[in-house]
JSON list of C-alpha atoms in Angstrom, two decimals:
[
{"chain": "A", "resi": 1, "resn": "MET", "atom": "CA", "xyz": [0.00, 0.00, 0.00]},
{"chain": "A", "resi": 2, "resn": "THR", "atom": "CA", "xyz": [1.47, 3.34, -1.06]},
{"chain": "A", "resi": 3, "resn": "HIS", "atom": "CA", "xyz": [-0.91, 5.50, 0.98]},
{"chain": "A", "resi": 4, "resn": "ASP", "atom": "CA", "xyz": [-2.02, 5.90, 4.58]},
{"chain": "A", "resi": 5, "resn": "VAL", "atom": "CA", "xyz": [-5.62, 6.91, 3.85]},
{"chain": "A", "resi": 6, "resn": "HIS", "atom": "CA", "xyz": [-7.84, 6.32, 0.81]},
{"chain": "A", "resi": 7, "resn": "ILE", "atom": "CA", "xyz": [-10.38, 9.09, 0.17]},
{"chain": "A", "resi": 8, "resn": "ILE", "atom": "CA", "xyz": [-13.17, 8.38, -2.29]},
{"chain": "A", "resi": 9, "resn": "GLY", "atom": "CA", "xyz": [-14.79, 11.50, -3.72]},
{"chain": "A", "resi": 10, "resn": "GLY", "atom": "CA", "xyz": [-13.17, 14.80, -4.70]},
{"chain": "A", "resi": 11, "resn": "GLY", "atom": "CA", "xyz": [-15.95, 17.19, -3.68]},
{"chain": "A", "resi": 12, "resn": "LEU", "atom": "CA", "xyz": [-15.78, 19.72, -0.87]},
{"chain": "A", "resi": 13, "resn": "ALA", "atom": "CA", "xyz": [-15.48, 17.18, 1.96]},
{"chain": "A", "resi": 14, "resn": "GLY", "atom": "CA", "xyz": [-13.07, 14.86, 0.18]},
{"chain": "A", "resi": 15, "resn": "SER", "atom": "CA", "xyz": [-10.85, 17.72, -0.95]},
{"chain": "A", "resi": 16, "resn": "GLU", "atom": "CA", "xyz": [-10.68, 19.24, 2.53]},
{"chain": "A", "resi": 17, "resn": "ALA", "atom": "CA", "xyz": [-9.99, 15.85, 4.15]},
{"chain": "A", "resi": 18, "resn": "ALA", "atom": "CA", "xyz": [-7.19, 15.15, 1.66]},
{"chain": "A", "resi": 19, "resn": "TRP", "atom": "CA", "xyz": [-5.62, 18.55, 2.32]},
{"chain": "A", "resi": 20, "resn": "GLN", "atom": "CA", "xyz": [-5.76, 18.28, 6.11]},
{"chain": "A", "resi": 21, "resn": "LEU", "atom": "CA", "xyz": [-4.31, 14.76, 6.16]},
{"chain": "A", "resi": 22, "resn": "ALA", "atom": "CA", "xyz": [-1.58, 15.64, 3.66]},
{"chain": "A", "resi": 23, "resn": "GLU", "atom": "CA", "xyz": [-0.62, 18.76, 5.61]},
{"chain": "A", "resi": 24, "resn": "ALA", "atom": "CA", "xyz": [-0.35, 16.54, 8.72]},
{"chain": "A", "resi": 25, "resn": "GLY", "atom": "CA", "xyz": [2.15, 14.32, 6.90]},
{"chain": "A", "resi": 26, "resn": "PHE", "atom": "CA", "xyz": [-0.05, 11.43, 5.78]},
{"chain": "A", "resi": 27, "resn": "LYS", "atom": "CA", "xyz": [0.08, 9.94, 2.29]},
{"chain": "A", "resi": 28, "resn": "VAL", "atom": "CA", "xyz": [-3.34, 10.20, 0.63]},
{"chain": "A", "resi": 29, "resn": "ARG", "atom": "CA", "xyz": [-4.88, 8.47, -2.38]},
{"chain": "A", "resi": 30, "resn": "LEU", "atom": "CA", "xyz": [-7.79, 10.63, -3.61]},
{"chain": "A", "resi": 31, "resn": "SER", "atom": "CA", "xyz": [-10.11, 8.76, -5.99]},
{"chain": "A", "resi": 32, "resn": "GLU", "atom": "CA", "xyz": [-12.39, 10.88, -8.19]},
{"chain": "A", "resi": 33, "resn": "MET", "atom": "CA", "xyz": [-14.72, 9.37, -10.77]},
{"chain": "A", "resi": 34, "resn": "ARG", "atom": "CA", "xyz": [-14.85, 12.43, -13.03]},
{"chain": "A", "resi": 35, "resn": "GLY", "atom": "CA", "xyz": [-11.91, 12.51, -15.42]},
{"chain": "A", "resi": 36, "resn": "SER", "atom": "CA", "xyz": [-11.88, 8.73, -15.86]},
{"chain": "A", "resi": 37, "resn": "GLY", "atom": "CA", "xyz": [-14.41, 8.80, -18.66]},
{"chain": "A", "resi": 38, "resn": "GLU", "atom": "CA", "xyz": [-17.27, 8.90, -16.15]},
{"chain": "A", "resi": 39, "resn": "MET", "atom": "CA", "xyz": [-19.47, 11.92, -15.38]},
{"chain": "A", "resi": 40, "resn": "THR", "atom": "CA", "xyz": [-22.35, 12.61, -13.02]},
{"chain": "A", "resi": 41, "resn": "PRO", "atom": "CA", "xyz": [-25.75, 13.93, -14.16]},
{"chain": "A", "resi": 42, "resn": "ALA", "atom": "CA", "xyz": [-25.01, 17.34, -12.60]},
{"chain": "A", "resi": 43, "resn": "HIS", "atom": "CA", "xyz": [-21.30, 18.15, -12.91]},
{"chain": "A", "resi": 44, "resn": "HIS", "atom": "CA", "xyz": [-19.89, 20.03, -15.92]},
{"chain": "A", "resi": 45, "resn": "THR", "atom": "CA", "xyz": [-16.13, 19.60, -15.38]},
{"chain": "A", "resi": 46, "resn": "ASP", "atom": "CA", "xyz": [-13.65, 17.18, -13.85]},
{"chain": "A", "resi": 47, "resn": "GLY", "atom": "CA", "xyz": [-12.41, 19.84, -11.42]},
{"chain": "A", "resi": 48, "resn": "LEU", "atom": "CA", "xyz": [-12.19, 18.96, -7.74]},
{"chain": "A", "resi": 49, "resn": "ALA", "atom": "CA", "xyz": [-14.65, 20.69, -5.40]},
{"chain": "A", "resi": 50, "resn": "GLU", "atom": "CA", "xyz": [-16.85, 21.73, -8.34]},
{"chain": "A", "resi": 51, "resn": "LEU", "atom": "CA", "xyz": [-20.01, 23.39, -7.02]},
{"chain": "A", "resi": 52, "resn": "VAL", "atom": "CA", "xyz": [-23.15, 22.11, -8.74]},
{"chain": "A", "resi": 53, "resn": "CYS", "atom": "CA", "xyz": [-25.77, 23.73, -6.50]},
{"chain": "A", "resi": 54, "resn": "SER", "atom": "CA", "xyz": [-25.47, 27.23, -5.02]},
{"chain": "A", "resi": 55, "resn": "ASN", "atom": "CA", "xyz": [-22.13, 29.02, -5.11]},
{"chain": "A", "resi": 56, "resn": "SER", "atom": "CA", "xyz": [-22.79, 30.28, -1.56]},
{"chain": "A", "resi": 57, "resn": "PHE", "atom": "CA", "xyz": [-21.24, 28.89, 1.61]},
{"chain": "A", "resi": 58, "resn": "ARG", "atom": "CA", "xyz": [-23.92, 30.74, 3.57]},
{"chain": "A", "resi": 59, "resn": "SER", "atom": "CA", "xyz": [-23.21, 33.28, 6.31]},
{"chain": "A", "resi": 60, "resn": "ASP", "atom": "CA", "xyz": [-19.65, 34.42, 6.95]},
{"chain": "A", "resi": 61, "resn": "ASP", "atom": "CA", "xyz": [-20.62, 36.37, 10.09]},
{"chain": "A", "resi": 62, "resn": "ALA", "atom": "CA", "xyz": [-18.57, 34.75, 12.87]},
{"chain": "A", "resi": 63, "resn": "THR", "atom": "CA", "xyz": [-20.04, 36.89, 15.65]},
{"chain": "A", "resi": 64, "resn": "SER", "atom": "CA", "xyz": [-23.74, 36.02, 15.38]},
{"chain": "A", "resi": 65, "resn": "ASN", "atom": "CA", "xyz": [-24.10, 32.99, 13.10]},
{"chain": "A", "resi": 66, "resn": "ALA", "atom": "CA", "xyz": [-23.07, 29.38, 13.73]},
{"chain": "A", "resi": 67, "resn": "VAL", "atom": "CA", "xyz": [-22.10, 28.82, 10.09]},
{"chain": "A", "resi": 68, "resn": "GLY", "atom": "CA", "xyz": [-19.91, 31.92, 10.14]},
{"chain": "A", "resi": 69, "resn": "LEU", "atom": "CA", "xyz": [-18.28, 30.69, 13.35]},
{"chain": "A", "resi": 70, "resn": "LEU", "atom": "CA", "xyz": [-17.54, 27.36, 11.64]},
{"chain": "A", "resi": 71, "resn": "HIS", "atom": "CA", "xyz": [-15.88, 29.30, 8.79]},
{"chain": "A", "resi": 72, "resn": "ALA", "atom": "CA", "xyz": [-13.68, 31.12, 11.32]},
{"chain": "A", "resi": 73, "resn": "GLU", "atom": "CA", "xyz": [-12.69, 27.84, 12.97]},
{"chain": "A", "resi": 74, "resn": "MET", "atom": "CA", "xyz": [-11.86, 26.29, 9.59]},
{"chain": "A", "resi": 75, "resn": "ARG", "atom": "CA", "xyz": [-9.67, 29.26, 8.67]},
{"chain": "A", "resi": 76, "resn": "THR", "atom": "CA", "xyz": [-7.80, 28.82, 11.97]},
{"chain": "A", "resi": 77, "resn": "LEU", "atom": "CA", "xyz": [-7.24, 25.17, 11.01]},
{"chain": "A", "resi": 78, "resn": "ASN", "atom": "CA", "xyz": [-5.72, 26.11, 7.61]},
{"chain": "A", "resi": 79, "resn": "SER", "atom": "CA", "xyz": [-8.76, 25.03, 5.60]},
{"chain": "A", "resi": 80, "resn": "LEU", "atom": "CA", "xyz": [-8.09, 24.75, 1.86]},
{"chain": "A", "resi": 81, "resn": "ILE", "atom": "CA", "xyz": [-11.79, 25.20, 1.07]},
{"chain": "A", "resi": 82, "resn": "LEU", "atom": "CA", "xyz": [-12.00, 28.46, 3.04]},
{"chain": "A", "resi": 83, "resn": "ARG", "atom": "CA", "xyz": [-8.65, 29.69, 1.72]},
{"chain": "A", "resi": 84, "resn": "GLU", "atom": "CA", "xyz": [-9.74, 29.27, -1.90]},
{"chain": "A", "resi": 85, "resn": "GLY", "atom": "CA", "xyz": [-13.20, 30.57, -1.03]},
{"chain": "A", "resi": 86, "resn": "ASP", "atom": "CA", "xyz": [-11.67, 33.79, 0.27]},
{"chain": "A", "resi": 87, "resn": "ILE", "atom": "CA", "xyz": [-9.43, 34.12, -2.78]},
{"chain": "A", "resi": 88, "resn": "HIS", "atom": "CA", "xyz": [-12.35, 33.69, -5.20]},
{"chain": "A", "resi": 89, "resn": "LYS", "atom": "CA", "xyz": [-15.02, 35.51, -3.18]},
{"chain": "A", "resi": 90, "resn": "VAL", "atom": "CA", "xyz": [-17.74, 37.46, -4.99]},
{"chain": "A", "resi": 91, "resn": "PRO", "atom": "CA", "xyz": [-20.11, 40.06, -3.46]},
{"chain": "A", "resi": 92, "resn": "ALA", "atom": "CA", "xyz": [-22.91, 38.41, -1.46]},
{"chain": "A", "resi": 93, "resn": "GLY", "atom": "CA", "xyz": [-23.69, 40.60, 1.53]},
{"chain": "A", "resi": 94, "resn": "SER", "atom": "CA", "xyz": [-22.65, 38.85, 4.73]},
{"chain": "A", "resi": 95, "resn": "ALA", "atom": "CA", "xyz": [-22.51, 35.47, 2.99]},
{"chain": "A", "resi": 96, "resn": "LEU", "atom": "CA", "xyz": [-19.42, 33.83, 1.49]},
{"chain": "A", "resi": 97, "resn": "ALA", "atom": "CA", "xyz": [-20.12, 33.21, -2.19]},
{"chain": "A", "resi": 98, "resn": "VAL", "atom": "CA", "xyz": [-17.46, 32.25, -4.71]},
{"chain": "A", "resi": 99, "resn": "ASP", "atom": "CA", "xyz": [-16.66, 32.23, -8.41]},
{"chain": "A", "resi": 100, "resn": "ARG", "atom": "CA", "xyz": [-17.32, 28.57, -9.20]},
{"chain": "A", "resi": 101, "resn": "ASP", "atom": "CA", "xyz": [-14.64, 28.07, -11.84]},
{"chain": "A", "resi": 102, "resn": "GLY", "atom": "CA", "xyz": [-11.88, 29.94, -10.04]},
{"chain": "A", "resi": 103, "resn": "PHE", "atom": "CA", "xyz": [-12.66, 28.21, -6.76]},
{"chain": "A", "resi": 104, "resn": "SER", "atom": "CA", "xyz": [-12.60, 24.70, -8.22]},
{"chain": "A", "resi": 105, "resn": "GLY", "atom": "CA", "xyz": [-9.45, 25.52, -10.18]},
{"chain": "A", "resi": 106, "resn": "GLY", "atom": "CA", "xyz": [-7.67, 26.74, -7.05]},
{"chain": "A", "resi": 107, "resn": "VAL", "atom": "CA", "xyz": [-8.59, 23.64, -5.03]},
{"chain": "A", "resi": 108, "resn": "THR", "atom": "CA", "xyz": [-7.58, 21.33, -7.88]},
{"chain": "A", "resi": 109, "resn": "ALA", "atom": "CA", "xyz": [-4.21, 23.07, -8.33]},
{"chain": "A", "resi": 110, "resn": "ALA", "atom": "CA", "xyz": [-3.39, 22.94, -4.61]},
{"chain": "A", "resi": 111, "resn": "LEU", "atom": "CA", "xyz": [-4.21, 19.25, -4.24]},
{"chain": "A", "resi": 112, "resn": "THR", "atom": "CA", "xyz": [-2.43, 18.31, -7.47]},
{"chain": "A", "resi": 113, "resn": "ALA", "atom": "CA", "xyz": [0.74, 20.08, -6.33]},
{"chain": "A", "resi": 114, "resn": "HIS", "atom": "CA", "xyz": [0.83, 18.57, -2.84]},
{"chain": "A", "resi": 115, "resn": "PRO", "atom": "CA", "xyz": [3.57, 15.93, -2.55]},
{"chain": "A", "resi": 116, "resn": "ASN", "atom": "CA", "xyz": [1.54, 13.79, -0.13]},
{"chain": "A", "resi": 117, "resn": "ILE", "atom": "CA", "xyz": [-1.53, 13.53, -2.38]},
{"chain": "A", "resi": 118, "resn": "THR", "atom": "CA", "xyz": [-1.99, 11.19, -5.34]},
{"chain": "A", "resi": 119, "resn": "ILE", "atom": "CA", "xyz": [-5.13, 11.97, -7.35]},
{"chain": "A", "resi": 120, "resn": "VAL", "atom": "CA", "xyz": [-6.44, 8.93, -9.21]},
{"chain": "A", "resi": 121, "resn": "ARG", "atom": "CA", "xyz": [-9.22, 9.34, -11.77]},
{"chain": "A", "resi": 122, "resn": "GLU", "atom": "CA", "xyz": [-11.18, 6.15, -11.23]},
{"chain": "A", "resi": 123, "resn": "ARG", "atom": "CA", "xyz": [-14.65, 4.94, -10.35]},
{"chain": "A", "resi": 124, "resn": "VAL", "atom": "CA", "xyz": [-14.74, 2.97, -7.11]},
{"chain": "A", "resi": 125, "resn": "ASP", "atom": "CA", "xyz": [-17.66, 0.53, -6.98]},
{"chain": "A", "resi": 126, "resn": "THR", "atom": "CA", "xyz": [-17.20, -1.10, -3.56]},
{"chain": "A", "resi": 127, "resn": "LEU", "atom": "CA", "xyz": [-16.01, -0.02, -0.15]},
{"chain": "A", "resi": 128, "resn": "PRO", "atom": "CA", "xyz": [-12.29, -0.74, 0.40]},
{"chain": "A", "resi": 129, "resn": "ASP", "atom": "CA", "xyz": [-11.79, -4.02, 2.29]},
{"chain": "A", "resi": 130, "resn": "ASN", "atom": "CA", "xyz": [-8.56, -2.98, 4.04]},
{"chain": "A", "resi": 131, "resn": "GLY", "atom": "CA", "xyz": [-6.81, 0.13, 5.29]},
{"chain": "A", "resi": 132, "resn": "LEU", "atom": "CA", "xyz": [-8.24, 3.46, 6.39]},
{"chain": "A", "resi": 133, "resn": "ALA", "atom": "CA", "xyz": [-10.77, 5.13, 4.10]},
{"chain": "A", "resi": 134, "resn": "ILE", "atom": "CA", "xyz": [-13.00, 8.19, 4.00]},
{"chain": "A", "resi": 135, "resn": "ILE", "atom": "CA", "xyz": [-16.10, 7.92, 1.80]},
{"chain": "A", "resi": 136, "resn": "ALA", "atom": "CA", "xyz": [-17.01, 11.44, 0.68]},
{"chain": "A", "resi": 137, "resn": "THR", "atom": "CA", "xyz": [-19.14, 10.86, -2.40]},
{"chain": "A", "resi": 138, "resn": "GLY", "atom": "CA", "xyz": [-22.27, 12.85, -1.57]},
{"chain": "A", "resi": 139, "resn": "PRO", "atom": "CA", "xyz": [-25.59, 12.96, -3.45]},
{"chain": "A", "resi": 140, "resn": "LEU", "atom": "CA", "xyz": [-24.07, 11.98, -6.81]},
{"chain": "A", "resi": 141, "resn": "THR", "atom": "CA", "xyz": [-22.57, 8.67, -5.69]},
{"chain": "A", "resi": 142, "resn": "ALA", "atom": "CA", "xyz": [-22.45, 6.08, -8.48]},
{"chain": "A", "resi": 143, "resn": "ALA", "atom": "CA", "xyz": [-25.10, 3.38, -8.03]},
{"chain": "A", "resi": 144, "resn": "PRO", "atom": "CA", "xyz": [-22.73, 0.45, -7.33]},
{"chain": "A", "resi": 145, "resn": "LEU", "atom": "CA", "xyz": [-20.89, 2.31, -4.58]},
{"chain": "A", "resi": 146, "resn": "ALA", "atom": "CA", "xyz": [-24.16, 3.58, -3.10]},
{"chain": "A", "resi": 147, "resn": "ALA", "atom": "CA", "xyz": [-25.36, -0.03, -2.93]},
{"chain": "A", "resi": 148, "resn": "SER", "atom": "CA", "xyz": [-22.11, -1.05, -1.22]},
{"chain": "A", "resi": 149, "resn": "ILE", "atom": "CA", "xyz": [-22.47, 1.76, 1.33]},
{"chain": "A", "resi": 150, "resn": "GLY", "atom": "CA", "xyz": [-26.09, 0.81, 1.90]},
{"chain": "A", "resi": 151, "resn": "ALA", "atom": "CA", "xyz": [-25.16, -2.83, 2.47]},
{"chain": "A", "resi": 152, "resn": "ALA", "atom": "CA", "xyz": [-22.59, -1.82, 5.08]},
{"chain": "A", "resi": 153, "resn": "THR", "atom": "CA", "xyz": [-24.62, 0.83, 6.91]},
{"chain": "A", "resi": 154, "resn": "GLY", "atom": "CA", "xyz": [-28.24, -0.01, 6.21]},
{"chain": "A", "resi": 155, "resn": "ALA", "atom": "CA", "xyz": [-29.91, 1.71, 3.27]},
{"chain": "A", "resi": 156, "resn": "ASP", "atom": "CA", "xyz": [-32.22, 3.68, 5.56]},
{"chain": "A", "resi": 157, "resn": "ALA", "atom": "CA", "xyz": [-29.11, 5.43, 6.94]},
{"chain": "A", "resi": 158, "resn": "LEU", "atom": "CA", "xyz": [-28.44, 7.15, 3.60]},
{"chain": "A", "resi": 159, "resn": "ALA", "atom": "CA", "xyz": [-29.78, 10.63, 2.91]},
{"chain": "A", "resi": 160, "resn": "PHE", "atom": "CA", "xyz": [-28.28, 12.01, -0.31]},
{"chain": "A", "resi": 161, "resn": "PHE", "atom": "CA", "xyz": [-29.85, 15.27, -1.44]},
{"chain": "A", "resi": 162, "resn": "ASP", "atom": "CA", "xyz": [-29.17, 18.42, -3.42]},
{"chain": "A", "resi": 163, "resn": "ALA", "atom": "CA", "xyz": [-31.05, 20.97, -5.50]},
{"chain": "A", "resi": 164, "resn": "ILE", "atom": "CA", "xyz": [-29.90, 23.09, -8.41]},
{"chain": "A", "resi": 165, "resn": "ALA", "atom": "CA", "xyz": [-30.13, 26.83, -7.76]},
{"chain": "A", "resi": 166, "resn": "PRO", "atom": "CA", "xyz": [-32.23, 28.77, -10.30]},
{"chain": "A", "resi": 167, "resn": "ILE", "atom": "CA", "xyz": [-30.51, 31.34, -12.52]},
{"chain": "A", "resi": 168, "resn": "VAL", "atom": "CA", "xyz": [-32.09, 34.67, -13.44]},
{"chain": "A", "resi": 169, "resn": "TYR", "atom": "CA", "xyz": [-30.36, 36.53, -16.28]},
{"chain": "A", "resi": 170, "resn": "PHE", "atom": "CA", "xyz": [-29.50, 40.14, -15.54]},
{"chain": "A", "resi": 171, "resn": "ASP", "atom": "CA", "xyz": [-30.72, 41.46, -18.88]},
{"chain": "A", "resi": 172, "resn": "SER", "atom": "CA", "xyz": [-34.20, 40.08, -18.10]},
{"chain": "A", "resi": 173, "resn": "ILE", "atom": "CA", "xyz": [-34.57, 42.38, -15.05]},
{"chain": "A", "resi": 174, "resn": "ASP", "atom": "CA", "xyz": [-36.10, 45.85, -15.34]},
{"chain": "A", "resi": 175, "resn": "MET", "atom": "CA", "xyz": [-33.61, 47.91, -13.34]},
{"chain": "A", "resi": 176, "resn": "GLU", "atom": "CA", "xyz": [-35.93, 50.92, -13.44]},
{"chain": "A", "resi": 177, "resn": "THR", "atom": "CA", "xyz": [-38.06, 49.16, -10.84]},
{"chain": "A", "resi": 178, "resn": "ALA", "atom": "CA", "xyz": [-35.50, 46.76, -9.28]},
{"chain": "A", "resi": 179, "resn": "TRP", "atom": "CA", "xyz": [-32.58, 47.95, -7.16]},
{"chain": "A", "resi": 180, "resn": "PHE", "atom": "CA", "xyz": [-29.29, 46.83, -5.59]},
{"chain": "A", "resi": 181, "resn": "GLN", "atom": "CA", "xyz": [-29.33, 46.30, -1.83]},
{"chain": "A", "resi": 182, "resn": "SER", "atom": "CA", "xyz": [-27.99, 43.61, 0.53]},
{"chain": "A", "resi": 183, "resn": "ARG", "atom": "CA", "xyz": [-30.06, 41.98, 3.23]},
{"chain": "A", "resi": 184, "resn": "TRP", "atom": "CA", "xyz": [-29.64, 44.11, 6.38]},
{"chain": "A", "resi": 185, "resn": "ASN", "atom": "CA", "xyz": [-27.21, 46.24, 4.31]},
{"chain": "A", "resi": 186, "resn": "LYS", "atom": "CA", "xyz": [-24.35, 43.87, 5.13]},
{"chain": "A", "resi": 187, "resn": "GLY", "atom": "CA", "xyz": [-21.28, 43.37, 2.94]},
{"chain": "A", "resi": 188, "resn": "GLU", "atom": "CA", "xyz": [-20.99, 46.20, 0.46]},
{"chain": "A", "resi": 189, "resn": "GLY", "atom": "CA", "xyz": [-24.66, 47.02, 1.07]},
{"chain": "A", "resi": 190, "resn": "LYS", "atom": "CA", "xyz": [-25.67, 46.44, -2.58]},
{"chain": "A", "resi": 191, "resn": "ASP", "atom": "CA", "xyz": [-24.76, 42.85, -3.35]},
{"chain": "A", "resi": 192, "resn": "TYR", "atom": "CA", "xyz": [-28.22, 41.59, -4.34]},
{"chain": "A", "resi": 193, "resn": "ILE", "atom": "CA", "xyz": [-30.82, 42.66, -6.89]},
{"chain": "A", "resi": 194, "resn": "ASN", "atom": "CA", "xyz": [-34.18, 43.27, -5.21]},
{"chain": "A", "resi": 195, "resn": "CYS", "atom": "CA", "xyz": [-37.26, 42.67, -7.36]},
{"chain": "A", "resi": 196, "resn": "ALA", "atom": "CA", "xyz": [-40.23, 43.94, -5.38]},
{"chain": "A", "resi": 197, "resn": "MET", "atom": "CA", "xyz": [-43.70, 42.69, -6.35]},
{"chain": "A", "resi": 198, "resn": "SER", "atom": "CA", "xyz": [-47.21, 43.92, -5.84]},
{"chain": "A", "resi": 199, "resn": "LYS", "atom": "CA", "xyz": [-49.76, 41.31, -4.81]},
{"chain": "A", "resi": 200, "resn": "ASP", "atom": "CA", "xyz": [-50.91, 40.88, -8.42]},
{"chain": "A", "resi": 201, "resn": "GLU", "atom": "CA", "xyz": [-47.32, 40.54, -9.65]},
{"chain": "A", "resi": 202, "resn": "TYR", "atom": "CA", "xyz": [-46.56, 37.97, -6.95]},
{"chain": "A", "resi": 203, "resn": "LEU", "atom": "CA", "xyz": [-49.61, 35.91, -7.88]},
{"chain": "A", "resi": 204, "resn": "ALA", "atom": "CA", "xyz": [-48.57, 36.02, -11.55]},
{"chain": "A", "resi": 205, "resn": "PHE", "atom": "CA", "xyz": [-45.07, 34.88, -10.53]},
{"chain": "A", "resi": 206, "resn": "TYR", "atom": "CA", "xyz": [-46.58, 32.09, -8.44]},
{"chain": "A", "resi": 207, "resn": "THR", "atom": "CA", "xyz": [-48.77, 30.97, -11.33]},
{"chain": "A", "resi": 208, "resn": "GLY", "atom": "CA", "xyz": [-45.71, 30.94, -13.60]},
{"chain": "A", "resi": 209, "resn": "LEU", "atom": "CA", "xyz": [-43.89, 28.63, -11.20]},
{"chain": "A", "resi": 210, "resn": "ILE", "atom": "CA", "xyz": [-46.85, 26.27, -11.00]},
{"chain": "A", "resi": 211, "resn": "GLU", "atom": "CA", "xyz": [-47.75, 26.20, -14.70]},
{"chain": "A", "resi": 212, "resn": "GLY", "atom": "CA", "xyz": [-44.36, 26.77, -16.32]},
{"chain": "A", "resi": 213, "resn": "GLU", "atom": "CA", "xyz": [-42.33, 24.12, -18.13]},
{"chain": "A", "resi": 214, "resn": "LYS", "atom": "CA", "xyz": [-40.33, 21.95, -15.73]},
{"chain": "A", "resi": 215, "resn": "THR", "atom": "CA", "xyz": [-37.20, 19.90, -16.17]},
{"chain": "A", "resi": 216, "resn": "GLU", "atom": "CA", "xyz": [-38.17, 16.24, -16.07]},
{"chain": "A", "resi": 217, "resn": "PHE", "atom": "CA", "xyz": [-36.70, 14.17, -13.27]},
{"chain": "A", "resi": 218, "resn": "LYS", "atom": "CA", "xyz": [-33.86, 11.84, -14.14]},
{"chain": "A", "resi": 219, "resn": "GLU", "atom": "CA", "xyz": [-34.36, 8.22, -13.13]},
{"chain": "A", "resi": 220, "resn": "TRP", "atom": "CA", "xyz": [-32.15, 8.58, -10.06]},
{"chain": "A", "resi": 221, "resn": "GLU", "atom": "CA", "xyz": [-34.14, 11.61, -8.83]},
{"chain": "A", "resi": 222, "resn": "LYS", "atom": "CA", "xyz": [-37.72, 10.37, -9.11]},
{"chain": "A", "resi": 223, "resn": "ASP", "atom": "CA", "xyz": [-38.10, 8.81, -5.67]},
{"chain": "A", "resi": 224, "resn": "THR", "atom": "CA", "xyz": [-35.74, 11.08, -3.74]},
{"chain": "A", "resi": 225, "resn": "PRO", "atom": "CA", "xyz": [-37.47, 12.84, -0.81]},
{"chain": "A", "resi": 226, "resn": "TYR", "atom": "CA", "xyz": [-37.00, 16.60, -0.59]},
{"chain": "A", "resi": 227, "resn": "PHE", "atom": "CA", "xyz": [-34.76, 18.11, 2.08]},
{"chain": "A", "resi": 228, "resn": "GLU", "atom": "CA", "xyz": [-36.63, 21.00, 3.70]},
{"chain": "A", "resi": 229, "resn": "GLY", "atom": "CA", "xyz": [-33.49, 23.16, 3.87]},
{"chain": "A", "resi": 230, "resn": "CYS", "atom": "CA", "xyz": [-32.70, 22.90, 0.14]},
{"chain": "A", "resi": 231, "resn": "MET", "atom": "CA", "xyz": [-36.04, 22.83, -1.65]},
{"chain": "A", "resi": 232, "resn": "PRO", "atom": "CA", "xyz": [-36.71, 23.77, -5.30]},
{"chain": "A", "resi": 233, "resn": "SER", "atom": "CA", "xyz": [-38.80, 26.95, -5.54]},
{"chain": "A", "resi": 234, "resn": "GLU", "atom": "CA", "xyz": [-41.49, 25.28, -7.65]},
{"chain": "A", "resi": 235, "resn": "VAL", "atom": "CA", "xyz": [-41.92, 22.55, -5.02]},
{"chain": "A", "resi": 236, "resn": "ALA", "atom": "CA", "xyz": [-42.35, 25.20, -2.33]},
{"chain": "A", "resi": 237, "resn": "ALA", "atom": "CA", "xyz": [-44.93, 26.91, -4.56]},
{"chain": "A", "resi": 238, "resn": "GLU", "atom": "CA", "xyz": [-46.89, 23.69, -4.94]},
{"chain": "A", "resi": 239, "resn": "ARG", "atom": "CA", "xyz": [-47.54, 23.77, -1.20]},
{"chain": "A", "resi": 240, "resn": "GLY", "atom": "CA", "xyz": [-49.61, 26.91, -1.53]},
{"chain": "A", "resi": 241, "resn": "ARG", "atom": "CA", "xyz": [-49.48, 30.62, -2.33]}
]
């Protein structure tokens, strides 16, 4: 064995775990399916730590928010994810949001250059049967590995979820009625576009969500229960006005 720890999955968790172990002097084998000829239904690149949902890491306020406090603790612990997040930060009020491409590129470059990390582009279908391993494959785990994890832990212990954040194009917004302002005027005070609605406009927006064309579920999504903290807007709308 040429490594001390085998990490399966090069997302946020796997990348951070590889970095922390490598910095502590351990030899790490980091297995990532993308780049081996395999791709997930949601990723667009083979970059490590590619964000496929929101580009926000939520609040960065360490004085009054638990998530922001976690960010501060991770920075103290030399977090690669937070280091690259800070380098590639974009305006988002008091939240930490990042440029997706620059962030993934920075994480990939750092892990590739580390002498204690070997990145292997391969699909792993079963849990390793010897040695230390970290399984960090998330909601886009390949079916064979998900089955192996389920067999070892009990399938009812698995809760993979994610939701794609909607995109609104800037040139579709009437800036004569919309305006720039951050929530609670945090950050630069103008990091978000506010689109106020009258009651009639809101009801028209609601009707558009309900009646508009939807992306059809992929086979692997059809029976996945929704996570209340990361719910598609049209699903929320279906619960009532």
